[in-house]
């Protein structure tokens, strides 16, 4: 059965029963708007859109895959503030010829990610259109804590990461190359990224000074955090080596550089955070570098001043004190590295 | 200058300065998520999407028109709950060849509607794609009041409407027919609908028992309210006649029926509400009908029981006691009457 065979209300009748209600939902779908609890008098909100043939291909991704990915990339942004997700609303553009089961699968994918967290899918809007477009706005509860911003990193902090690095890029490269033997976990990481969502609020409780979702590649996003905080970040190649080692076999088969995936690959949706030195890090955060001051007289890594920013022509992120030699990340907007 | 000539960050640098900050905004754009105040411990949320060549044509609508429309259709849903808007987030898909000024115009259109209300545009996501798609999620503050649902109408209530009826449909029909002489207010009502947003919270304060945004046509939406409330609605042709009279000249020129626009035209974004009989209605609400019981033994309009629902094969809405003889509304999803 195709979308064109149903009215909007008939299609909604297939979708809505799949959606999780959510523990904070005071009024769910069906009225002009939903009502969600915001216990501490504030809510966190973020939004992201997935466009067919730019962010996913229907030949590779099931409806459930796309639903999971649409949920996770938004939930990771909520977690990166140190918040617990409460609710999502979804806009969905679907072609007339799309299989209704694909749309129901998308709802199940949203539910699979939101339900276990107690987050509800509380509203949405459907439209026809020439290709699939999935827009999500996600909301979270800071539980009385201050939001953890990108701008709070201080000289002397440790830089830590939770999640995988380069897995999504390795999976995408494998699919693109039609590689014969690819460990399923990399392809799955691309199709259905996993984010360590609970680590976001855990990091906030542990005193994280800055945090962000790593969606555009470690170097690019670390650079954003560094510039927002007015500091520089030096990453430790040794601490990142296990991530590169995990990708070595796949990279060899594709004649690729695993370090390019670790440092530049997007859409892994891990969390990058800074903590005061000596903080006992919540799992699964691992130290991957430190926040340093500005380079003066070639004394790379020397701490001078308190978090002086990198100049416009200086790298905000170094690797063992040197400028990294790989592409800096993925430009979602342009759909290309950049 | 085209979108393709800029990076995402360059395009954002053109857009973000146009956006209103919002009185309830605790943290605006630039981090993983925004933070918005929800003073009474709840927030209202709704979402709607506009798709090029389905909901608007770039030949007719400027970027500012589309921005205004995307804002208003969401703000009207917030108002229809009796809430005051606080914040919007926006997903925007844009073709590479789109003029950057069009995108900046869209941001200005959002700002023009949100700014005067004190609502902020607090976040967004940009993507390339083959056509323009604008998704908005809007949030509101109930200010301690209960939300006004569709389901609260009671037998004996008056049915009231605020806003225009059929203007958007008349404007669209005029544009579609390339009519020579069309009062600009109808075309503007289609391109940049105006919603009596303040009337939503005013209605809630005055004791409205049910309320909704009229986006799919008066009969269709009144039918939804009636069915949600388990009652029937009888509309008063005499009370609606001025609305039809206002469209008579345009309709004559297009060989159209002004009543079809008044009763079936979508996207006017007026507010339909019910109030206990005798309520002093807040401006600009006007009585257009009443909530009645079920038809028994042909006694149309007879009040029996307390809000018994219309049967599946009975009309939930009548006009002077009889089944209306026009199309029931607009199916946004299918992009056709229905």
XYZ file of C-alpha atoms in Angstrom:
676
model
C 0.000 0.000 0.000
C 1.279 3.407 -0.977
C 0.929 6.734 0.805
C -1.276 7.960 -2.058
C -3.810 5.251 -1.220
C -4.586 6.840 2.164
C -5.927 10.166 3.357
C -3.858 12.127 5.855
C -6.136 10.983 8.669
C -5.844 7.332 7.613
C -2.058 7.589 7.484
C -1.980 9.270 10.894
C -4.135 6.466 12.251
C -1.344 4.078 11.226
C 1.437 6.219 12.688
C 0.153 7.640 15.959
C -0.346 4.297 17.758
C 3.361 3.555 17.203
C 4.543 6.674 19.028
C 5.632 6.648 22.677
C 3.573 8.810 25.036
C 6.440 10.121 27.159
C 6.648 10.564 30.904
C 6.529 14.381 30.714
C 3.634 14.553 28.248
C 0.625 16.375 29.671
C -1.271 16.430 26.355
C -0.223 14.292 23.392
C -1.060 14.384 19.676
C -4.517 15.238 18.347
C -5.142 18.844 19.350
C -3.687 22.044 17.855
C -0.604 21.610 20.031
C 0.792 19.328 22.707
C 1.593 20.255 26.305
C 4.807 19.020 27.944
C 5.990 19.391 31.529
C 9.056 21.549 32.167
C 9.544 20.909 35.843
C 12.327 23.400 36.489
C 10.669 26.216 34.561
C 12.841 25.920 31.459
C 13.184 23.632 28.486
C 15.991 22.810 26.093
C 15.097 22.744 22.384
C 17.016 21.758 19.261
C 16.078 20.888 15.693
C 17.600 18.947 12.798
C 16.438 17.876 9.377
C 17.253 14.814 7.258
C 16.845 15.094 3.478
C 16.640 12.054 1.211
C 19.646 11.579 -1.102
C 21.630 14.078 0.940
C 21.605 12.563 4.423
C 20.329 9.100 3.573
C 19.411 6.902 0.638
C 16.293 4.796 0.680
C 18.267 2.042 -1.047
C 20.427 1.740 2.075
C 18.219 2.962 4.908
C 14.903 1.486 5.990
C 12.189 3.736 7.385
C 13.132 2.508 10.836
C 16.787 3.421 10.220
C 15.822 6.958 9.229
C 13.482 7.311 12.197
C 16.204 6.175 14.585
C 18.739 8.495 13.036
C 16.379 11.484 13.058
C 15.711 10.851 16.738
C 19.306 10.218 17.789
C 20.839 13.248 16.118
C 18.388 15.458 17.995
C 18.553 13.541 21.270
C 22.346 13.861 21.183
C 22.023 17.656 20.991
C 19.740 17.598 24.026
C 22.164 15.352 25.911
C 25.058 17.638 24.969
C 23.441 20.410 27.033
C 23.372 18.052 30.004
C 19.612 17.607 29.666
C 17.311 14.599 29.740
C 15.030 14.354 26.689
C 11.301 14.807 27.260
C 9.631 15.137 23.879
C 9.904 15.336 20.117
C 7.739 16.811 17.382
C 8.219 15.670 13.795
C 7.520 17.066 10.329
C 7.447 14.467 7.597
C 7.356 15.047 3.845
C 6.591 11.875 1.897
C 6.228 11.079 -1.818
C 2.899 9.684 -2.955
C 4.506 6.427 -4.118
C 6.217 5.721 -0.787
C 5.202 2.471 0.866
C 3.022 3.034 3.912
C 5.102 0.422 5.739
C 8.158 2.644 5.268
C 6.373 5.468 7.070
C 5.187 3.170 9.839
C 8.776 1.933 10.130
C 9.952 5.499 10.556
C 7.506 5.965 13.423
C 8.784 2.737 14.979
C 12.353 3.980 14.642
C 11.497 7.198 16.450
C 9.727 5.167 19.108
C 12.623 2.735 19.496
C 14.979 5.574 20.428
C 12.588 7.761 22.435
C 10.527 5.188 24.264
C 13.258 3.703 26.478
C 14.268 7.237 27.525
C 10.731 8.165 28.553
C 10.587 10.804 25.822
C 7.323 11.197 23.936
C 6.619 11.943 20.294
C 3.904 14.474 20.995
C 3.059 16.029 17.661
C 3.797 16.255 13.984
C 2.785 17.382 10.556
C 2.559 15.377 7.346
C 2.867 16.686 3.812
C 3.244 15.218 0.393
C 6.351 16.140 -1.587
C 8.793 14.804 -4.164
C 11.225 13.259 -1.660
C 11.408 12.260 1.992
C 12.282 15.053 4.424
C 12.213 14.393 8.169
C 12.412 17.357 10.531
C 12.581 16.842 14.270
C 12.504 19.287 17.151
C 13.545 17.719 20.457
C 13.100 19.043 23.970
C 14.867 18.306 27.215
C 14.789 18.910 30.931
C 17.878 20.347 32.656
C 16.610 19.082 36.015
C 17.617 22.292 37.719
C 21.187 22.287 36.429
C 22.842 25.007 34.369
C 23.121 24.057 30.687
C 26.614 22.893 29.712
C 27.655 25.248 26.903
C 30.359 24.986 24.279
C 31.942 28.111 25.698
C 32.931 26.977 29.189
C 36.261 25.194 28.578
C 39.143 26.586 30.658
C 42.887 26.231 30.315
C 44.027 23.186 32.222
C 40.789 21.237 31.709
C 40.971 17.727 30.342
C 39.244 17.027 27.035
C 37.177 13.830 27.041
C 35.049 11.932 24.574
C 32.226 9.402 24.966
C 31.115 7.224 22.076
C 32.699 5.976 18.880
C 34.893 7.913 16.435
C 34.928 7.318 12.699
C 32.553 4.375 12.716
C 29.844 6.163 10.749
C 32.381 7.408 8.185
C 33.826 3.899 7.834
C 30.340 2.498 7.330
C 29.440 5.104 4.733
C 32.731 4.552 2.904
C 32.108 0.804 2.899
C 28.587 1.175 1.537
C 29.750 3.680 -1.074
C 32.554 1.359 -2.224
C 30.248 -1.666 -2.184
C 32.947 -3.321 -0.096
C 32.612 -7.078 0.124
C 33.516 -7.671 3.764
C 32.599 -4.960 6.235
C 32.023 -5.525 9.929
C 28.319 -4.893 10.379
C 28.911 -2.596 13.316
C 30.334 0.165 11.115
C 27.506 0.034 8.604
C 25.036 0.003 11.483
C 26.821 2.972 13.042
C 26.155 4.897 9.844
C 22.574 3.725 9.369
C 21.558 3.821 13.045
C 24.106 5.842 15.030
C 24.234 5.213 18.745
C 24.868 8.117 21.062
C 25.822 7.735 24.740
C 22.862 9.904 25.699
C 22.936 9.213 29.437
C 26.534 10.416 29.525
C 25.357 13.977 28.832
C 23.495 14.528 32.097
C 26.152 12.431 33.867
C 28.836 14.796 32.591
C 26.843 17.807 33.754
C 26.518 16.291 37.235
C 30.266 15.557 37.271
C 31.049 19.218 36.590
C 31.728 19.325 32.848
C 32.786 22.856 31.902
C 31.850 22.544 28.212
C 30.165 19.931 26.057
C 28.931 19.316 22.537
C 27.666 16.612 20.224
C 30.298 15.446 17.719
C 28.313 15.456 14.485
C 30.686 17.062 11.978
C 33.956 15.349 12.896
C 36.173 15.514 15.962
C 38.590 18.179 14.724
C 35.892 20.455 13.351
C 33.722 20.202 16.434
C 36.636 20.441 18.861
C 37.612 23.578 16.978
C 34.135 25.020 17.518
C 34.310 24.270 21.223
C 37.791 25.783 21.451
C 36.833 28.968 19.623
C 33.555 29.336 21.577
C 35.561 29.006 24.796
C 38.410 31.220 23.641
C 40.962 28.483 24.205
C 42.942 25.899 22.255
C 42.608 22.156 22.445
C 45.512 19.755 22.075
C 44.469 16.201 21.305
C 46.579 13.200 22.287
C 47.339 10.897 19.374
C 48.124 8.073 21.749
C 44.720 8.337 23.411
C 43.024 8.262 20.011
C 45.125 5.422 18.621
C 42.761 2.662 19.792
C 39.976 4.326 17.786
C 42.183 4.338 14.679
C 43.293 0.761 15.339
C 39.654 -0.381 15.463
C 39.187 0.934 11.929
C 42.525 -0.236 10.507
C 41.308 -3.409 8.803
C 38.380 -1.720 7.099
C 40.549 1.212 6.058
C 43.166 -1.105 4.561
C 40.502 -2.830 2.476
C 39.326 0.510 1.103
C 42.784 2.046 0.757
C 41.695 4.696 3.256
C 43.328 6.415 6.235
C 41.671 5.425 9.519
C 42.913 8.654 11.105
C 40.924 10.664 8.574
C 37.812 8.861 9.815
C 38.684 9.261 13.498
C 39.529 12.944 13.195
C 37.268 14.025 10.342
C 34.363 11.582 10.101
C 30.918 12.991 10.919
C 27.655 11.705 12.360
C 29.010 9.494 15.104
C 27.097 11.592 17.664
C 29.501 11.003 20.497
C 29.879 13.645 23.191
C 32.940 15.867 23.521
C 33.348 17.487 26.920
C 35.878 19.281 29.059
C 36.279 18.743 32.789
C 38.487 20.323 35.436
C 41.715 18.326 35.764
C 41.336 15.580 38.342
C 37.592 15.082 37.804
C 36.517 11.468 38.030
C 34.960 11.094 34.597
C 31.584 9.416 34.220
C 31.500 6.364 31.935
C 32.087 6.059 29.056
C 34.098 9.315 28.829
C 37.818 8.882 28.184
C 40.463 11.594 28.174
C 41.633 12.417 24.644
C 43.451 15.707 25.203
C 43.678 18.886 27.185
C 42.773 22.547 27.009
C 45.860 24.678 26.508
C 46.728 28.320 26.204
C 48.003 30.090 23.165
C 51.239 29.179 21.432
C 53.942 31.743 22.212
C 57.478 31.657 20.824
C 57.045 28.161 19.595
C 56.384 26.798 23.078
C 53.616 24.569 21.860
C 51.291 23.547 24.641
C 52.665 26.111 27.041
C 49.973 27.616 29.217
C 50.091 31.399 28.997
C 47.249 33.594 30.168
C 43.926 32.001 30.911
C 42.477 30.536 27.776
C 43.618 33.025 25.186
C 41.973 32.279 21.870
C 43.693 31.044 18.777
C 44.233 33.741 16.205
C 42.236 33.544 12.990
C 45.180 32.017 11.199
C 46.141 29.633 13.999
C 44.630 26.182 14.447
C 42.271 26.013 17.443
C 42.984 22.294 17.676
C 46.344 20.572 17.551
C 47.336 16.920 17.640
C 50.325 16.245 19.884
C 51.042 19.964 19.550
C 51.040 20.090 15.775
C 48.536 21.103 13.138
C 46.558 18.010 12.107
C 47.136 16.939 8.530
C 43.671 15.698 7.595
C 40.439 17.195 6.300
C 38.668 19.047 9.069
C 35.216 17.512 8.867
C 31.970 17.186 7.061
C 29.803 20.028 5.796
C 26.242 18.725 6.167
C 24.847 21.718 4.380
C 26.968 21.325 1.290
C 26.994 17.547 1.541
C 30.771 17.370 1.216
C 33.921 17.395 3.312
C 34.806 20.863 4.522
C 24.518 35.701 -4.769
C 23.302 32.133 -4.591
C 23.180 29.778 -1.626
C 25.849 27.630 -3.309
C 28.282 30.538 -3.114
C 28.325 30.406 0.706
C 29.277 27.853 3.319
C 26.702 26.931 5.936
C 28.438 29.165 8.469
C 28.481 32.102 6.057
C 24.792 31.674 5.312
C 24.003 31.429 9.025
C 25.954 34.629 9.580
C 23.516 36.327 7.192
C 20.409 34.801 8.800
C 20.980 34.801 12.539
C 21.264 38.593 12.974
C 17.758 38.925 11.476
C 16.129 36.718 14.095
C 14.358 38.100 17.171
C 15.838 37.111 20.526
C 12.560 36.620 22.398
C 11.611 37.645 25.906
C 11.617 34.069 27.234
C 14.921 33.064 25.632
C 17.524 32.048 28.191
C 20.026 30.786 25.591
C 19.655 31.570 21.893
C 21.194 30.075 18.742
C 24.795 28.908 18.537
C 25.075 26.007 20.942
C 23.819 22.428 20.556
C 20.386 23.549 21.749
C 18.595 26.645 23.023
C 17.070 27.135 26.466
C 13.665 28.776 26.862
C 11.792 29.781 30.011
C 8.575 27.914 30.832
C 7.415 29.909 33.799
C 4.453 27.757 34.821
C 6.346 24.478 34.487
C 4.828 23.469 31.141
C 5.152 24.410 27.519
C 2.904 24.134 24.506
C 4.492 22.803 21.295
C 3.244 22.424 17.732
C 4.887 21.875 14.355
C 4.034 22.507 10.709
C 5.882 22.208 7.425
C 5.601 24.182 4.167
C 6.731 22.474 0.952
C 7.482 24.399 -2.220
C 5.017 23.830 -5.082
C 2.570 22.263 -2.657
C 1.973 24.983 -0.086
C 3.531 27.896 -1.938
C 5.091 28.820 -5.258
C 8.222 30.899 -5.436
C 6.726 32.695 -8.448
C 4.024 34.100 -6.148
C 5.591 34.148 -2.700
C 8.691 36.062 -1.660
C 10.999 34.637 0.983
C 9.451 37.065 3.452
C 5.939 35.838 2.557
C 6.954 32.225 3.201
C 8.656 33.150 6.462
C 5.573 35.008 7.661
C 3.293 32.172 6.660
C 5.482 29.519 8.292
C 5.455 31.547 11.497
C 1.739 32.402 11.497
C 0.449 28.896 10.873
C 2.397 27.697 13.891
C 1.689 30.709 16.079
C -2.032 30.239 15.393
C -1.830 26.687 16.745
C -0.170 28.002 19.903
C -2.834 30.698 20.260
C -5.571 28.120 19.742
C -4.485 26.413 22.970
C -4.890 29.747 24.764
C -1.130 30.164 25.012
C 1.222 33.068 24.367
C 4.061 32.200 21.951
C 7.582 32.149 23.363
C 9.859 30.597 20.755
C 10.311 28.949 17.384
C 12.900 26.624 15.903
C 13.163 26.261 12.134
C 14.466 23.659 9.690
C 15.174 25.016 6.238
C 15.962 23.031 3.101
C 17.208 25.229 0.252
C 18.316 24.539 -3.324
C 21.854 25.523 -4.255
C 20.639 28.007 -6.870
C 18.339 29.885 -4.460
C 19.149 33.553 -4.046
C 20.680 34.300 -0.649
C 18.390 37.326 -0.420
C 15.393 34.993 -0.573
C 16.688 33.132 2.488
C 17.417 36.388 4.326
C 13.881 37.495 3.420
C 12.506 34.323 4.966
C 14.338 35.094 8.193
C 12.911 38.624 8.116
C 9.419 37.212 7.600
C 9.785 34.971 10.637
C 11.093 37.946 12.587
C 8.259 40.208 11.444
C 5.674 37.866 12.932
C 7.536 36.706 16.036
C 9.305 39.877 17.085
C 6.264 41.995 17.994
C 4.929 39.107 20.113
C 8.158 38.782 22.081
C 8.723 35.303 20.652
C 12.274 34.345 19.723
C 13.634 32.277 16.865
C 16.054 30.314 19.001
C 17.460 27.641 16.760
C 17.450 25.987 13.399
C 19.052 23.652 10.931
C 19.972 24.265 7.312
C 20.299 21.693 4.562
C 20.653 21.718 0.843
C 17.961 19.972 -1.190
C 16.106 20.103 -4.502
C 13.300 22.405 -3.308
C 12.459 24.729 -0.434
C 11.017 23.056 2.670
C 10.390 25.108 5.803
C 9.623 23.286 9.044
C 8.746 25.195 12.183
C 8.182 24.069 15.744
C 6.581 26.743 17.918
C 6.301 26.898 21.686
C 3.965 28.769 23.985
C 3.293 29.642 27.590
C -0.110 28.846 29.098
C 0.522 31.380 31.890
C -0.905 29.047 34.479
C -4.165 28.413 32.633
C -5.485 25.042 31.498
C -5.020 24.490 27.760
C -8.200 25.033 25.745
C -8.779 21.752 23.935
C -10.909 20.857 20.948
C -12.843 18.475 23.127
C -14.436 20.837 25.639
C -17.533 22.091 23.772
C -20.800 21.504 25.623
C -24.379 21.529 24.468
C -25.765 25.038 24.794
C -22.426 26.779 24.194
C -22.214 29.485 21.559
C -19.838 28.911 18.644
C -17.703 31.943 17.815
C -15.058 32.826 15.263
C -12.283 35.413 15.167
C -10.536 36.353 11.938
C -11.425 36.196 8.272
C -13.170 33.384 6.387
C -12.466 32.495 2.786
C -10.017 35.314 2.125
C -7.058 32.997 1.570
C -9.092 30.762 -0.750
C -10.302 33.812 -2.694
C -6.732 35.043 -3.028
C -5.447 31.668 -4.190
C -8.303 31.342 -6.682
C -7.540 34.822 -8.008
C -3.850 34.091 -8.415
C -4.571 30.728 -10.037
C -7.001 32.318 -12.503
C -4.621 35.212 -13.197
C -7.594 37.440 -12.463
C -7.159 41.006 -13.662
C -8.725 42.930 -10.786
C -8.431 41.408 -7.345
C -8.566 43.370 -4.116
C -5.058 43.095 -2.766
C -6.282 42.110 0.691
C -7.376 38.656 -0.512
C -4.111 37.908 -2.283
C -2.236 39.147 0.768
C -4.418 36.949 2.977
C -3.210 33.958 0.969
C 0.429 35.001 0.787
C 0.717 36.365 4.334
C -2.239 35.173 6.407
C -3.061 37.197 9.496
C -4.251 35.376 12.584
C -5.886 37.118 15.558
C -3.255 35.607 17.845
C -4.021 37.688 20.924
C -7.615 36.473 20.773
C -6.471 32.964 21.754
C -5.290 33.795 25.270
C -8.157 36.313 25.544
C -10.637 33.534 24.791
C -9.018 31.288 27.386
C -9.311 34.049 30.001
C -12.959 34.573 29.041
C -13.737 30.908 29.679
C -13.689 29.342 26.225
C -14.684 25.692 26.536
C -13.035 24.580 23.269
C -10.861 26.228 20.633
C -8.948 25.451 17.462
C -7.162 27.119 14.571
C -9.214 27.118 11.354
C -6.645 25.949 8.823
C -8.548 23.402 6.727
C -11.857 25.190 6.256
C -14.631 26.153 8.658
C -16.853 23.118 8.109
C -14.038 20.596 8.268
C -12.491 22.115 11.371
C -15.829 22.708 13.100
C -16.551 19.056 12.418
C -13.306 18.070 14.124
C -14.152 20.193 17.148
C -17.658 18.743 17.278
C -16.488 15.149 17.037
C -13.687 15.699 19.572
C -16.254 17.154 21.968
C -18.906 14.540 21.231
C -21.410 17.186 20.183
C -22.857 18.734 17.056
C -22.445 22.277 15.826
C -25.132 24.235 14.025
C -23.810 27.251 12.144
C -25.975 30.307 11.460
C -26.048 31.267 7.797
C -27.184 34.779 8.705
C -24.174 35.311 10.958
C -21.838 34.113 8.191
C -23.528 36.117 5.418
C -21.317 39.203 5.868
C -18.273 36.998 5.241
C -19.823 35.706 2.021
C -20.903 39.224 1.007
C -17.321 40.466 1.381
C -16.221 37.903 -1.205
C -19.181 38.295 -3.569
C -17.541 40.621 -6.106
C -14.411 38.522 -6.416
C -16.447 35.339 -6.659
C -18.623 36.794 -9.399
C -15.551 37.685 -11.438
C -14.265 34.125 -11.153
C -17.647 32.425 -11.542
C -17.157 30.994 -8.057
C -19.400 30.483 -5.009
C -18.388 32.737 -2.113
C -20.021 30.327 0.329
C -17.668 27.570 -0.789
C -14.777 29.834 0.231
C -16.376 30.858 3.539
C -17.281 27.308 4.526
C -14.545 25.314 2.807
C -11.563 27.579 2.216
C -8.410 26.728 4.149
C -5.443 28.600 5.584
C -7.214 31.658 6.946
C -5.907 30.784 10.435
C -8.795 32.327 12.296
C -9.798 30.908 15.667
C -12.940 28.876 16.235
C -14.076 28.680 19.862
C -17.022 27.767 21.992
C -18.115 29.681 25.075
C -20.855 29.150 27.646
C -24.008 30.988 26.553
C -24.024 34.520 27.888
C -20.229 34.932 27.917
C -19.084 38.400 26.956
C -16.882 37.472 23.996
C -13.443 39.000 23.657
C -12.808 40.939 20.437
C -12.802 40.094 17.602
C -14.856 36.923 18.284
C -18.352 36.914 16.811
C -21.045 34.314 17.326
C -21.567 32.141 14.246
C -23.538 29.238 15.670
C -24.294 27.064 18.649
C -23.509 23.664 20.073
C -26.492 21.360 19.865
C -27.401 17.832 20.827
C -28.051 14.944 18.573
C -30.814 14.921 15.989
C -33.699 12.726 17.157
C -36.839 12.056 15.156
C -36.007 14.831 12.758
C -36.059 17.454 15.517
C -32.979 19.195 14.178
C -31.312 21.320 16.780
C -33.187 19.705 19.616
C -31.051 19.348 22.717
C -31.167 15.813 23.960
C -28.716 14.403 26.434
C -25.536 16.307 27.147
C -23.473 16.500 24.024
C -24.207 13.202 22.395
C -21.957 12.693 19.394
C -23.063 12.588 15.806
C -23.168 9.089 14.394
C -20.595 8.138 11.792
C -23.108 8.708 9.040
C -24.507 11.951 10.442
C -23.019 15.369 9.797
C -21.290 16.798 12.888
C -21.892 20.288 11.522
C -25.101 21.695 10.094
C -25.941 25.066 8.572
C -29.280 26.419 9.758
C -30.084 22.860 10.753
C -29.329 21.264 7.408
C -26.396 19.415 5.899
C -24.154 21.942 4.145
C -23.988 21.530 0.404
C -20.356 22.452 -0.254
C -16.987 20.726 -0.230
C -15.844 20.148 3.317
C -12.375 21.611 3.218
C -8.828 21.350 2.117
C -6.568 18.329 2.494
C -3.093 19.803 3.047
C -1.514 16.416 2.840
C -2.948 15.524 -0.528
C -2.848 19.120 -1.739
C -6.487 18.990 -2.852
C -9.991 19.652 -1.557
C -11.237 16.910 0.691
